[in-house]
Amino acid sequence: MTALVLGLIGLIIFSWIPGINLFTGLPLGILAVIFGIVALVKAKSRGGKGKGTGLWGVILGVLTLIASIAIYFVLLGIVEDQCNDSSSAIYGSQECLDLENM
């Protein structure tokens, strides 16, 4: 059940917020996968009880990880495009110079 809740919270809330998604979405996704795997292993000793929530926890955890990383790279691409556009408001700013030096 913990894996399912962490996966849902991570996917629905934290993986889509740019800037903090790497600090909240990624850890929640990792924890959801870990707890989901533990639930799947424990389900064997319980006669299959908890297998569904464990499986869905793993699935949602992986989706949270994918969404967090994808949103980060999409946002990074948008910022790079703005830094390369001479008509944009942030062209030549310190943030663009810092991004180039990364």
C-alpha positions as semicolon CSV with decimal commas, in nm:
position;residue;x (nm);y (nm);z (nm)
1;M;0,000;0,000;0,000
2;T;0,289;0,236;0,076
3;A;0,434;0,183;-0,271
4;L;0,101;0,265;-0,434
5;V;0,055;0,584;-0,231
6;L;0,413;0,704;-0,291
7;G;0,382;0,631;-0,662
8;L;0,053;0,818;-0,689
9;I;0,175;1,119;-0,493
10;G;0,499;1,130;-0,688
11;L;0,334;1,097;-1,028
12;I;0,032;1,319;-0,980
13;I;0,182;1,596;-0,772
14;F;0,559;1,620;-0,764
15;S;0,690;1,492;-1,096
16;W;0,525;1,774;-1,295
17;I;0,652;2,071;-1,093
18;P;0,960;2,208;-1,272
19;G;1,252;2,285;-1,047
20;I;1,159;2,063;-0,756
21;N;1,068;1,751;-0,950
22;L;1,422;1,614;-0,923
23;F;1,423;1,663;-0,546
24;T;1,075;1,526;-0,479
25;G;0,960;1,317;-0,775
26;L;1,277;1,112;-0,808
27;P;1,303;1,009;-0,440
28;L;0,932;0,926;-0,424
29;G;0,960;0,721;-0,743
30;I;1,263;0,532;-0,611
31;L;1,090;0,463;-0,280
32;A;0,774;0,348;-0,458
33;V;0,977;0,101;-0,666
34;I;1,163;-0,028;-0,359
35;F;0,850;-0,069;-0,148
36;G;0,666;-0,223;-0,443
37;I;0,936;-0,485;-0,490
38;V;0,930;-0,561;-0,117
39;A;0,550;-0,597;-0,136
40;L;0,578;-0,834;-0,431
41;V;0,831;-1,049;-0,247
42;K;0,621;-1,052;0,072
43;A;0,305;-1,134;-0,125
44;K;0,442;-1,479;-0,202
45;S;0,454;-1,564;0,167
46;R;0,101;-1,425;0,218
47;G;-0,058;-1,629;-0,056
48;G;-0,070;-1,346;-0,307
49;K;-0,217;-1,085;-0,076
50;G;-0,081;-0,739;-0,165
51;K;0,052;-0,841;-0,504
52;G;-0,168;-0,597;-0,694
53;T;-0,082;-0,292;-0,486
54;G;0,285;-0,382;-0,497
55;L;0,279;-0,420;-0,874
56;W;0,096;-0,092;-0,922
57;G;0,341;0,074;-0,683
58;V;0,631;-0,040;-0,901
59;I;0,455;0,074;-1,219
60;L;0,367;0,416;-1,078
61;G;0,716;0,453;-0,931
62;V;0,875;0,389;-1,269
63;L;0,632;0,631;-1,436
64;T;0,719;0,893;-1,174
65;L;1,090;0,850;-1,246
66;I;1,035;0,877;-1,622
67;A;0,809;1,182;-1,590
68;S;1,046;1,365;-1,353
69;I;1,346;1,314;-1,579
70;A;1,152;1,397;-1,896
71;I;1,011;1,720;-1,752
72;Y;1,361;1,822;-1,640
73;F;1,509;1,772;-1,988
74;V;1,216;1,942;-2,161
75;L;1,253;2,243;-1,931
76;L;1,629;2,248;-1,988
77;G;1,573;2,242;-2,365
78;I;1,330;2,534;-2,346
79;V;1,575;2,740;-2,144
80;E;1,859;2,659;-2,385
81;D;1,642;2,766;-2,678
82;Q;1,566;3,096;-2,505
83;C;1,935;3,151;-2,430
84;N;2,022;3,100;-2,797
85;D;1,748;3,333;-2,924
86;S;1,886;3,687;-2,951
87;S;1,535;3,838;-2,928
88;S;1,454;3,669;-2,595
89;A;1,458;3,853;-2,265
90;I;1,717;3,624;-2,108
91;Y;1,966;3,625;-2,399
92;G;2,315;3,698;-2,265
93;S;2,207;3,687;-1,900
94;Q;2,417;3,536;-1,624
95;E;2,186;3,233;-1,610
96;C;2,256;3,162;-1,978
97;L;2,629;3,195;-1,921
98;D;2,606;2,958;-1,625
99;L;2,411;2,711;-1,838
100;E;2,678;2,722;-2,109
101;N;2,952;2,655;-1,853
102;M;2,777;2,347;-1,711
